[in-house]
mmCIF file of C-alpha atoms in Angstrom:
data_model
loop_
_atom_site.group_PDB
_atom_site.id
_atom_site.type_symbol
_atom_site.label_atom_id
_atom_site.label_comp_id
_atom_site.label_asym_id
_atom_site.label_seq_id
_atom_site.Cartn_x
_atom_site.Cartn_y
_atom_site.Cartn_z
ATOM 1 C CA UNK F 88 -27.261 -37.886 35.205
ATOM 2 C CA UNK F 89 -29.055 -34.520 34.531
ATOM 3 C CA UNK F 90 -25.590 -32.764 34.436
ATOM 4 C CA UNK F 91 -24.532 -35.424 31.733
ATOM 5 C CA UNK F 92 -27.259 -34.560 29.704
ATOM 6 C CA UNK F 93 -26.725 -30.719 30.047
ATOM 7 C CA UNK F 94 -23.043 -31.038 28.678
ATOM 8 C CA UNK F 95 -24.365 -33.130 25.697
ATOM 9 C CA UNK F 96 -26.773 -30.588 24.830
ATOM 10 C CA UNK F 97 -24.144 -27.923 25.351
ATOM 11 C CA UNK F 98 -21.879 -29.431 22.866
ATOM 12 C CA UNK F 99 -24.821 -30.523 20.428
ATOM 13 C CA UNK F 100 -25.943 -26.971 19.948
ATOM 14 C CA UNK F 101 -22.177 -25.696 19.751
ATOM 15 C CA UNK F 102 -21.628 -28.103 17.210
ATOM 16 C CA UNK F 103 -24.674 -26.625 15.219
ATOM 17 C CA UNK F 104 -23.795 -23.040 15.468
ATOM 18 C CA UNK F 105 -20.170 -23.996 14.553
ATOM 19 C CA UNK F 106 -21.593 -25.988 11.635
ATOM 20 C CA UNK F 107 -24.186 -22.980 10.373
ATOM 21 C CA UNK F 108 -20.947 -20.554 9.962
ATOM 22 C CA UNK F 109 -18.990 -22.572 8.478
ATOM 23 C CA UNK F 110 -20.972 -24.599 5.873
ATOM 24 C CA UNK F 111 -23.583 -21.372 5.287
ATOM 25 C CA UNK F 112 -21.169 -17.718 5.518
ATOM 26 C CA UNK F 113 -23.143 -15.234 4.043
ATOM 27 C CA UNK F 114 -23.873 -11.415 4.549
ATOM 28 C CA UNK F 115 -27.207 -11.066 5.333
ATOM 29 C CA UNK F 116 -28.884 -7.155 5.520
ATOM 30 C CA UNK F 117 -30.781 -4.912 5.665
ATOM 31 C CA UNK F 118 -30.996 -1.065 4.528
ATOM 32 C CA UNK F 119 -32.712 1.843 5.112
ATOM 33 C CA UNK F 120 -32.711 5.679 3.947
ATOM 34 C CA UNK F 121 -32.687 5.431 0.392
ATOM 35 C CA UNK F 122 -34.478 2.909 -2.174
ATOM 36 C CA UNK F 123 -31.462 0.858 -3.683
ATOM 37 C CA UNK F 124 -32.276 -1.802 -6.174
ATOM 38 C CA UNK F 125 -28.869 -3.160 -5.638
ATOM 39 C CA UNK F 126 -25.988 -3.598 -3.557
ATOM 40 C CA UNK F 127 -22.508 -4.586 -4.183
ATOM 41 C CA UNK F 128 -19.313 -5.974 -2.592
ATOM 42 C CA UNK F 129 -16.139 -4.971 -3.465
ATOM 43 C CA UNK F 130 -12.231 -6.070 -2.820
ATOM 44 C CA UNK F 131 -9.836 -3.160 -2.168
ATOM 45 C CA UNK F 132 -8.009 -3.959 -5.425
ATOM 46 C CA UNK F 133 -10.634 -3.766 -8.032
ATOM 47 C CA UNK F 134 -13.392 -1.840 -9.593
ATOM 48 C CA UNK F 135 -15.104 -5.061 -10.554
ATOM 49 C CA UNK F 136 -17.502 -6.325 -7.430
ATOM 50 C CA UNK F 137 -16.873 -9.642 -6.382
ATOM 51 C CA UNK F 138 -20.623 -10.153 -5.970
ATOM 52 C CA UNK F 139 -23.947 -8.517 -5.823
ATOM 53 C CA UNK F 140 -27.347 -8.762 -4.828
ATOM 54 C CA UNK F 141 -30.986 -7.732 -5.177
ATOM 55 C CA UNK F 142 -32.347 -5.871 -2.408
ATOM 56 C CA UNK F 143 -36.334 -7.188 -1.634
ATOM 57 C CA UNK F 144 -37.946 -5.383 0.923
ATOM 58 C CA UNK F 145 -34.987 -3.423 2.233
ATOM 59 C CA UNK F 146 -33.053 -6.777 2.895
ATOM 60 C CA UNK F 147 -30.563 -8.594 1.068
ATOM 61 C CA UNK F 148 -28.285 -11.671 0.924
ATOM 62 C CA UNK F 149 -24.345 -12.027 -0.003
ATOM 63 C CA UNK F 150 -23.192 -15.620 -0.501
ATOM 64 C CA UNK F 151 -19.165 -15.253 0.814
ATOM 65 C CA UNK F 152 -18.440 -19.018 0.785
ATOM 66 C CA UNK F 153 -15.740 -18.963 -1.554
ATOM 67 C CA UNK F 154 -14.451 -15.887 0.003
ATOM 68 C CA UNK F 155 -11.314 -15.696 2.382
ATOM 69 C CA UNK F 156 -11.061 -13.522 5.448
ATOM 70 C CA UNK F 157 -10.297 -9.554 4.182
ATOM 71 C CA UNK F 158 -11.453 -6.455 4.354
ATOM 72 C CA UNK F 159 -14.142 -5.928 1.667
ATOM 73 C CA UNK F 160 -16.080 -2.739 0.798
ATOM 74 C CA UNK F 161 -19.990 -2.915 0.314
ATOM 75 C CA UNK F 162 -22.516 -0.378 -1.171
ATOM 76 C CA UNK F 163 -22.922 0.866 -4.607
ATOM 77 C CA UNK F 164 -20.374 2.028 -6.745
ATOM 78 C CA UNK F 165 -18.472 5.467 -5.836
ATOM 79 C CA UNK F 166 -20.305 4.902 -2.326
ATOM 80 C CA UNK F 167 -19.251 2.267 -0.066
ATOM 81 C CA UNK F 168 -18.123 1.541 3.364
ATOM 82 C CA UNK F 169 -15.276 -1.111 4.758
ATOM 83 C CA UNK F 170 -16.695 -4.458 6.037
ATOM 84 C CA UNK F 171 -14.323 -7.182 7.577
ATOM 85 C CA UNK F 172 -15.328 -10.377 5.820
ATOM 86 C CA UNK F 173 -14.763 -13.645 7.502
ATOM 87 C CA UNK F 174 -16.298 -17.274 6.776
ATOM 88 C CA UNK F 175 -19.203 -16.312 9.016
ATOM 89 C CA UNK F 176 -22.715 -15.537 8.761
ATOM 90 C CA UNK F 177 -22.485 -12.131 9.089
ATOM 91 C CA UNK F 178 -25.494 -9.589 10.121
ATOM 92 C CA UNK F 179 -25.163 -5.825 8.838
ATOM 93 C CA UNK F 180 -27.616 -2.465 9.152
ATOM 94 C CA UNK F 181 -27.071 -0.152 6.802
ATOM 95 C CA UNK F 182 -28.535 3.659 6.754
ATOM 96 C CA UNK F 183 -28.104 5.863 4.116
ATOM 97 C CA UNK F 184 -28.505 9.684 4.873
ATOM 98 C CA UNK F 185 -27.717 11.966 1.954
ATOM 99 C CA UNK F 186 -25.091 9.443 0.444
ATOM 100 C CA UNK F 187 -23.498 9.014 3.419
ATOM 101 C CA UNK F 188 -23.542 5.591 4.778
ATOM 102 C CA UNK F 189 -23.506 4.400 8.399
ATOM 103 C CA UNK F 190 -23.538 0.587 9.083
ATOM 104 C CA UNK F 191 -24.108 -1.717 12.391
ATOM 105 C CA UNK F 192 -21.967 -5.407 12.163
ATOM 106 C CA UNK F 193 -22.824 -8.545 14.263
ATOM 107 C CA UNK F 194 -21.010 -12.413 13.271
ATOM 108 C CA UNK F 195 -17.701 -10.547 12.518
ATOM 109 C CA UNK F 196 -15.509 -9.701 16.028
ATOM 110 C CA UNK F 197 -12.397 -9.119 13.629
ATOM 111 C CA UNK F 198 -14.500 -6.253 12.124
ATOM 112 C CA UNK F 199 -14.970 -5.141 15.339
ATOM 113 C CA UNK F 200 -11.520 -4.950 15.737
ATOM 114 C CA UNK F 201 -10.629 -2.885 12.974
ATOM 115 C CA UNK F 202 -13.345 -0.455 13.557
ATOM 116 C CA UNK F 203 -12.168 0.248 17.290
ATOM 117 C CA UNK F 204 -8.627 0.353 15.726
ATOM 118 C CA UNK F 205 -9.490 3.062 13.227
ATOM 119 C CA UNK F 206 -11.993 5.189 15.676
ATOM 120 C CA UNK F 207 -8.908 5.060 18.305
ATOM 121 C CA UNK F 208 -6.459 6.286 15.865
ATOM 122 C CA UNK F 209 -8.625 8.799 14.382
ATOM 123 C CA UNK F 210 -9.636 10.168 17.730
ATOM 124 C CA UNK F 211 -6.184 10.280 19.448
ATOM 125 C CA UNK F 212 -4.652 13.205 20.785
ATOM 126 C CA UNK F 213 -1.801 12.593 18.262
ATOM 127 C CA UNK F 214 -4.284 12.969 15.207
ATOM 128 C CA UNK F 215 -6.319 15.482 16.834
ATOM 129 C CA UNK F 216 -2.924 17.720 17.348
ATOM 130 C CA UNK F 217 -1.774 16.940 14.232
ATOM 131 C CA UNK F 218 -5.185 17.861 12.182
ATOM 132 C CA UNK F 219 -5.192 21.292 14.271
ATOM 133 C CA UNK F 220 -2.138 21.860 12.938
ATOM 134 C CA UNK F 221 -2.666 21.120 9.168
ATOM 135 C CA UNK F 222 -5.479 23.842 9.450
ATOM 136 C CA UNK F 223 -3.289 26.668 11.294
ATOM 137 C CA UNK F 224 -0.889 26.206 8.178
ATOM 138 C CA UNK F 225 -3.922 26.533 5.597
ATOM 139 C CA UNK F 226 -5.031 29.626 7.466
ATOM 140 C CA UNK F 227 -1.414 30.895 7.139
ATOM 141 C CA UNK F 228 -1.095 30.342 3.597
ATOM 142 C CA UNK F 229 -4.373 31.920 2.994
ATOM 143 C CA UNK F 230 -3.123 35.089 5.238
ATOM 144 C CA UNK F 231 0.479 34.944 2.961
ATOM 145 C CA UNK F 232 1.925 34.922 6.297
ATOM 146 C CA UNK F 233 4.703 32.943 4.985
ATOM 147 C CA UNK F 234 7.059 33.035 8.082
ATOM 148 C CA UNK F 235 4.411 31.614 10.295
ATOM 149 C CA UNK F 236 3.645 28.836 7.850
ATOM 150 C CA UNK F 237 7.308 27.979 7.902
ATOM 151 C CA UNK F 238 7.441 27.926 11.653
ATOM 152 C CA UNK F 239 4.384 25.508 11.824
ATOM 153 C CA UNK F 240 5.732 23.291 9.084
ATOM 154 C CA UNK F 241 8.308 22.494 11.578
ATOM 155 C CA UNK F 242 5.697 21.702 14.117
ATOM 156 C CA UNK F 243 3.839 19.365 11.886
ATOM 157 C CA UNK F 244 6.550 17.346 11.212
ATOM 158 C CA UNK F 245 7.437 16.858 14.907
ATOM 159 C CA UNK F 246 3.495 15.902 15.745
ATOM 160 C CA UNK F 247 3.550 14.007 12.571
ATOM 161 C CA UNK F 248 6.252 11.926 13.796
ATOM 162 C CA UNK F 249 4.678 11.560 17.512
ATOM 163 C CA UNK F 250 1.505 10.332 15.660
ATOM 164 C CA UNK F 251 3.438 7.352 13.520
ATOM 165 C CA UNK F 252 5.560 6.352 17.129
ATOM 166 C CA UNK F 253 2.186 6.443 18.217
ATOM 167 C CA UNK F 254 0.434 4.232 15.316
ATOM 168 C CA UNK F 255 3.365 1.840 15.359
ATOM 169 C CA UNK F 256 3.282 1.036 18.971
ATOM 170 C CA UNK F 257 -0.242 0.463 19.019
ATOM 171 C CA UNK F 258 -0.079 -1.976 15.767
ATOM 172 C CA UNK F 259 2.568 -4.086 17.184
ATOM 173 C CA UNK F 260 0.995 -4.604 20.543
ATOM 174 C CA UNK F 261 -2.115 -5.987 18.593
ATOM 175 C CA UNK F 262 -0.309 -8.240 16.318
ATOM 176 C CA UNK F 263 0.957 -9.962 19.203
ATOM 177 C CA UNK F 264 -1.960 -10.228 20.855
ATOM 178 C CA UNK F 265 -4.083 -11.554 17.488
ATOM 179 C CA UNK F 266 -1.670 -14.047 16.096
ATOM 180 C CA UNK F 267 -4.425 -16.222 15.314
ATOM 181 C CA UNK F 268 -6.668 -13.504 13.855
ATOM 182 C CA UNK F 269 -7.184 -12.193 9.994
ATOM 183 C CA UNK F 270 -7.246 -8.655 11.744
ATOM 184 C CA UNK F 271 -3.337 -9.686 13.154
ATOM 185 C CA UNK F 272 -2.124 -10.588 9.824
ATOM 186 C CA UNK F 273 -3.545 -7.713 8.302
ATOM 187 C CA UNK F 274 -2.145 -5.603 10.631
ATOM 188 C CA UNK F 275 1.389 -7.374 10.284
ATOM 189 C CA UNK F 276 0.819 -7.205 6.584
ATOM 190 C CA UNK F 277 0.542 -3.313 6.909
ATOM 191 C CA UNK F 278 3.349 -2.502 8.975
ATOM 192 C CA UNK F 279 5.948 -4.853 7.482
ATOM 193 C CA UNK F 280 5.164 -5.445 3.631
ATOM 194 C CA UNK F 281 2.978 -3.195 2.166
ATOM 195 C CA UNK F 282 4.961 -0.081 0.842
ATOM 196 C CA UNK F 283 7.896 -1.272 2.790
ATOM 197 C CA UNK F 284 11.362 -1.366 1.493
ATOM 198 C CA UNK F 285 12.364 -4.933 1.766
ATOM 199 C CA UNK F 286 15.197 -4.991 -0.423
ATOM 200 C CA UNK F 287 17.296 -7.608 1.043
ATOM 201 C CA UNK F 288 16.953 -11.460 0.828
ATOM 202 C CA UNK F 289 17.281 -11.224 4.596
ATOM 203 C CA UNK F 290 14.901 -8.938 5.498
ATOM 204 C CA UNK F 291 12.695 -10.992 3.075
ATOM 205 C CA UNK F 292 13.549 -14.507 4.923
ATOM 206 C CA UNK F 293 12.689 -12.640 8.153
ATOM 207 C CA UNK F 294 9.708 -11.289 7.145
ATOM 208 C CA UNK F 295 8.593 -14.840 5.781
ATOM 209 C CA UNK F 296 9.638 -16.569 8.965
ATOM 210 C CA UNK F 297 7.616 -14.263 10.944
ATOM 211 C CA UNK F 298 4.422 -14.258 9.404
ATOM 212 C CA UNK F 299 4.317 -18.005 8.687
ATOM 213 C CA UNK F 300 4.078 -18.399 12.831
ATOM 214 C CA UNK F 301 1.040 -17.072 12.617
ATOM 215 C CA UNK F 302 -2.081 -19.364 13.468
ATOM 216 C CA UNK F 303 -3.910 -21.334 10.959
ATOM 217 C CA UNK F 304 -7.081 -19.255 11.317
ATOM 218 C CA UNK F 305 -4.603 -15.998 10.314
ATOM 219 C CA UNK F 306 -3.106 -17.340 7.659
ATOM 220 C CA UNK F 307 -6.133 -19.306 5.722
ATOM 221 C CA UNK F 308 -7.024 -15.240 5.029
ATOM 222 C CA UNK F 309 -6.451 -13.339 1.823
ATOM 223 C CA UNK F 310 -3.208 -11.826 3.586
ATOM 224 C CA UNK F 311 -1.079 -14.767 3.403
ATOM 225 C CA UNK F 312 -1.397 -14.688 -0.296
ATOM 226 C CA UNK F 313 -0.610 -10.832 -0.264
ATOM 227 C CA UNK F 314 2.311 -11.138 1.901
ATOM 228 C CA UNK F 315 3.915 -14.068 -0.240
ATOM 229 C CA UNK F 316 2.898 -12.802 -3.438
ATOM 230 C CA UNK F 317 4.988 -9.211 -2.281
ATOM 231 C CA UNK F 318 7.560 -11.031 -0.998
ATOM 232 C CA UNK F 319 7.801 -13.257 -3.584
ATOM 233 C CA UNK F 320 7.864 -10.248 -6.207
ATOM 234 C CA UNK F 321 10.908 -8.481 -3.950
ATOM 235 C CA UNK F 322 12.896 -11.237 -4.651
ATOM 236 C CA UNK F 323 13.402 -10.639 -8.576
ATOM 237 C CA UNK F 324 14.429 -7.572 -7.606
ATOM 238 C CA UNK F 325 16.694 -7.555 -4.503
ATOM 239 C CA UNK F 326 20.352 -5.986 -4.131
ATOM 240 C CA UNK F 327 22.431 -8.781 -5.928
ATOM 241 C CA UNK F 328 19.971 -9.683 -8.146
ATOM 242 C CA UNK F 329 20.380 -8.824 -12.144
ATOM 243 C CA UNK F 330 17.696 -5.703 -12.755
ATOM 244 C CA UNK F 331 14.905 -6.930 -14.722
ATOM 245 C CA UNK F 332 15.219 -5.513 -18.316
ATOM 246 C CA UNK F 333 12.722 -2.602 -19.399
ATOM 247 C CA UNK F 334 11.763 -1.067 -22.884
ATOM 248 C CA UNK F 335 10.980 2.390 -23.582
ATOM 249 C CA UNK F 336 11.296 5.249 -26.479
ATOM 250 C CA UNK F 337 13.938 7.860 -25.809
ATOM 251 C CA UNK F 338 13.273 11.752 -26.891
ATOM 252 C CA UNK F 339 13.570 11.278 -30.181
ATOM 253 C CA UNK F 340 11.458 8.346 -30.429
ATOM 254 C CA UNK F 341 13.886 5.428 -30.752
ATOM 255 C CA UNK F 342 13.296 2.417 -28.847
ATOM 256 C CA UNK F 343 15.833 1.670 -26.206
ATOM 257 C CA UNK F 344 16.431 -1.304 -23.126
ATOM 258 C CA UNK F 345 17.627 -1.011 -19.727
ATOM 259 C CA UNK F 346 20.256 -3.786 -20.714
ATOM 260 C CA UNK F 347 21.683 -1.396 -23.846
ATOM 261 C CA UNK F 348 23.247 0.637 -20.861
ATOM 262 C CA UNK F 349 25.728 -2.142 -19.546
ATOM 263 C CA UNK F 350 29.176 -1.781 -19.358
ATOM 264 C CA UNK F 351 29.095 0.870 -16.549
ATOM 265 C CA UNK F 352 27.211 1.657 -13.402
ATOM 266 C CA UNK F 353 23.699 3.201 -14.216
ATOM 267 C CA UNK F 354 21.723 5.295 -11.831
ATOM 268 C CA UNK F 355 18.015 4.396 -12.854
ATOM 269 C CA UNK F 356 15.415 6.967 -11.947
ATOM 270 C CA UNK F 357 11.977 5.658 -12.048
ATOM 271 C CA UNK F 358 9.872 9.463 -11.906
ATOM 272 C CA UNK F 359 6.898 11.397 -13.787
ATOM 273 C CA UNK F 360 6.470 14.864 -14.784
ATOM 274 C CA UNK F 361 3.479 15.311 -12.031
ATOM 275 C CA UNK F 362 5.672 14.122 -8.975
ATOM 276 C CA UNK F 363 6.675 16.951 -7.021
ATOM 277 C CA UNK F 364 9.396 14.943 -4.986
ATOM 278 C CA UNK F 365 10.978 13.319 -8.406
ATOM 279 C CA UNK F 366 11.816 16.789 -9.802
ATOM 280 C CA UNK F 367 13.315 17.548 -5.934
ATOM 281 C CA UNK F 368 16.200 14.770 -7.104
ATOM 282 C CA UNK F 369 16.984 16.864 -9.921
ATOM 283 C CA UNK F 370 20.156 18.640 -8.745
ATOM 284 C CA UNK F 371 21.588 15.737 -7.054
ATOM 285 C CA UNK F 372 21.381 13.997 -10.583
ATOM 286 C CA UNK F 373 23.000 16.803 -12.005
ATOM 287 C CA UNK F 374 25.900 16.528 -9.013
ATOM 288 C CA UNK F 375 26.190 12.913 -10.118
ATOM 289 C CA UNK F 376 27.043 13.777 -14.242
ATOM 290 C CA UNK F 377 29.420 16.355 -12.388
ATOM 291 C CA UNK F 378 31.319 13.833 -10.324
ATOM 292 C CA UNK F 379 31.592 11.158 -12.908
ATOM 293 C CA UNK F 380 31.861 11.330 -17.035
ATOM 294 C CA UNK F 381 30.342 8.879 -19.362
ATOM 295 C CA UNK F 382 32.503 5.845 -19.050
ATOM 296 C CA UNK F 383 31.490 5.615 -15.548
ATOM 297 C CA UNK F 384 28.305 6.252 -15.021
ATOM 298 C CA UNK F 385 25.136 6.318 -16.654
ATOM 299 C CA UNK F 386 22.353 8.470 -15.541
ATOM 300 C CA UNK F 387 18.454 6.791 -16.988
ATOM 301 C CA UNK F 388 15.427 8.332 -16.251
ATOM 302 C CA UNK F 389 12.226 5.873 -16.989
ATOM 303 C CA UNK F 390 9.234 7.946 -17.133
ATOM 304 C CA UNK F 391 5.370 6.884 -16.249
ATOM 305 C CA UNK F 392 4.083 9.984 -17.561
ATOM 306 C CA UNK F 393 0.984 9.313 -19.368
ATOM 307 C CA UNK F 394 1.222 12.223 -21.964
ATOM 308 C CA UNK F 395 4.569 12.729 -23.973
ATOM 309 C CA UNK F 396 4.381 16.370 -24.031
ATOM 310 C CA UNK F 397 4.047 16.621 -20.427
ATOM 311 C CA UNK F 398 7.493 14.608 -20.260
ATOM 312 C CA UNK F 399 9.111 16.715 -22.646
ATOM 313 C CA UNK F 400 8.045 19.912 -21.075
ATOM 314 C CA UNK F 401 9.558 18.615 -17.380
ATOM 315 C CA UNK F 402 12.597 18.093 -19.098
ATOM 316 C CA UNK F 403 13.265 21.199 -20.855
ATOM 317 C CA UNK F 404 12.199 23.081 -17.625
ATOM 318 C CA UNK F 405 14.109 20.959 -15.224
ATOM 319 C CA UNK F 406 16.850 20.596 -18.207
ATOM 320 C CA UNK F 407 17.137 17.218 -17.007
ATOM 321 C CA UNK F 408 18.748 16.423 -20.531
ATOM 322 C CA UNK F 409 20.717 12.934 -19.710
ATOM 323 C CA UNK F 410 18.950 9.544 -20.709
ATOM 324 C CA UNK F 411 15.398 9.514 -20.697
ATOM 325 C CA UNK F 412 12.712 7.136 -21.717
ATOM 326 C CA UNK F 413 9.253 6.992 -21.761
ATOM 327 C CA UNK F 414 7.069 3.586 -21.272
ATOM 328 C CA UNK F 415 3.943 2.270 -22.422
ATOM 329 C CA UNK F 416 1.290 2.065 -20.080
ATOM 330 C CA UNK F 417 1.553 -1.601 -20.006
ATOM 331 C CA UNK F 418 4.949 -1.778 -19.511
ATOM 332 C CA UNK F 419 4.462 0.760 -16.433
ATOM 333 C CA UNK F 420 2.499 -1.996 -14.901
ATOM 334 C CA UNK F 421 5.247 -4.683 -15.800
ATOM 335 C CA UNK F 422 8.233 -2.601 -14.372
ATOM 336 C CA UNK F 423 5.646 -1.850 -11.216
ATOM 337 C CA UNK F 424 5.546 -5.485 -10.444
ATOM 338 C CA UNK F 425 8.993 -6.575 -11.320
ATOM 339 C CA UNK F 426 10.674 -4.208 -9.108
ATOM 340 C CA UNK F 427 8.025 -4.336 -6.686
ATOM 341 C CA UNK F 428 7.558 -0.634 -5.547
ATOM 342 C CA UNK F 429 4.451 1.541 -5.158
ATOM 343 C CA UNK F 430 5.615 5.271 -4.963
ATOM 344 C CA UNK F 431 7.964 7.454 -6.896
ATOM 345 C CA UNK F 432 10.701 8.519 -7.287
ATOM 346 C CA UNK F 433 11.979 5.111 -7.151
ATOM 347 C CA UNK F 434 16.062 5.172 -7.894
ATOM 348 C CA UNK F 435 18.092 2.388 -7.528
ATOM 349 C CA UNK F 436 22.014 1.748 -8.689
ATOM 350 C CA UNK F 437 22.966 -0.936 -11.163
ATOM 351 C CA UNK F 438 26.997 -2.126 -11.425
ATOM 352 C CA UNK F 439 28.538 -2.798 -15.110
ATOM 353 C CA UNK F 440 27.123 -6.043 -15.418
ATOM 354 C CA UNK F 441 23.401 -4.796 -14.639
ATOM 355 C CA UNK F 442 23.037 -6.004 -10.950
ATOM 356 C CA UNK F 443 21.520 -3.744 -8.338
ATOM 357 C CA UNK F 444 23.459 -2.773 -5.723
ATOM 358 C CA UNK F 445 21.184 -0.231 -4.111
ATOM 359 C CA UNK F 446 17.433 0.826 -3.896
ATOM 360 C CA UNK F 447 15.741 3.375 -2.453
ATOM 361 C CA UNK F 448 18.364 6.268 -2.823
ATOM 362 C CA UNK F 449 17.218 9.874 -2.350
ATOM 363 C CA UNK F 450 19.393 12.899 -2.128
ATOM 364 C CA UNK F 451 22.727 12.924 -0.737
ATOM 365 C CA UNK F 452 22.441 9.059 0.225
ATOM 366 C CA UNK F 453 22.604 9.006 -3.608
ATOM 367 C CA UNK F 454 25.511 10.769 -4.199
ATOM 368 C CA UNK F 455 27.299 8.814 -0.873
ATOM 369 C CA UNK F 456 26.026 5.485 -2.380
ATOM 370 C CA UNK F 457 27.792 6.618 -5.628
ATOM 371 C CA UNK F 458 31.081 7.513 -4.267
ATOM 372 C CA UNK F 459 31.031 4.182 -2.287
ATOM 373 C CA UNK F 460 30.968 2.327 -5.608
ATOM 374 C CA UNK F 461 32.826 4.505 -8.342
ATOM 375 C CA UNK F 462 35.593 5.686 -6.023
ATOM 376 C CA UNK F 463 37.241 2.778 -5.336
#
């Protein structure tokens, strides 16, 4: 009878604690070191706070009942630290010293896993060696020892490859053992979706099938939405789809559209004058223009510059006098969302009907792709 009573009591206590976590998710904290009046909770993608709280007697509470599991940033403007928020009662202790924040967290197992992962990466042999090599390169450049700097650059690339091999392997292992955790889906998003080149429907279908195999607790996190939103965005501009139209002004101030160039293959270069890697592609565009006449191929630069003067100066300096368009800041946002890319340069090839036949082209790969389609 006594054993039965203990079991029932254990179940009741368990239910009470579980219901408290689910019914009243919040961040409870204590802060010391500096006298802050308020503390803020931010999402990574917004400058506007998700919420805030007044600090009284060095203590604060932030209600998180409307937040899905996600990585937030806690602190005050321009001075925050990451916090892996889950729907639970999370306790934090922040110490601020000369503007630097250190934080202890309990109540969020995902935060502990997140911090452990970051620490293991930053303290790994591969990362330490990579940073040491980077410092040597800086010293060689300061001493104007170009031959040593060039030699070390080759070592740096090799060490960088080793670091990413290690990181990818560790990430894959953690994804496999955290299939029902928001932390696992966060790693999946970073590994397979964020800033990745998912340019075919087959690839997108594979990623969607894999992420939907995660457990309910993982799928209820914000990363389920992020993955679906990104994959849907990719689907609008995969290879085989008609390229989303865009509008800009040419060097003479005339408004033009991408669709104006149909009837021939179009090599579209999303670039900016401040992008070093973008301008390294200039010789390959000149090579393409030399290989094919105007009836076969149009090269179209679409600039994301904020200043017309910088854009025009770069064209003159590089002698990139082919079709060039400057787009407004609002059009830039729309284009990046429509074409689902994050970095520059981003180069695509369209067929005469305006369909995308290749994405993410660079250097000789660009020339070989042109030969594949235009030499037949």
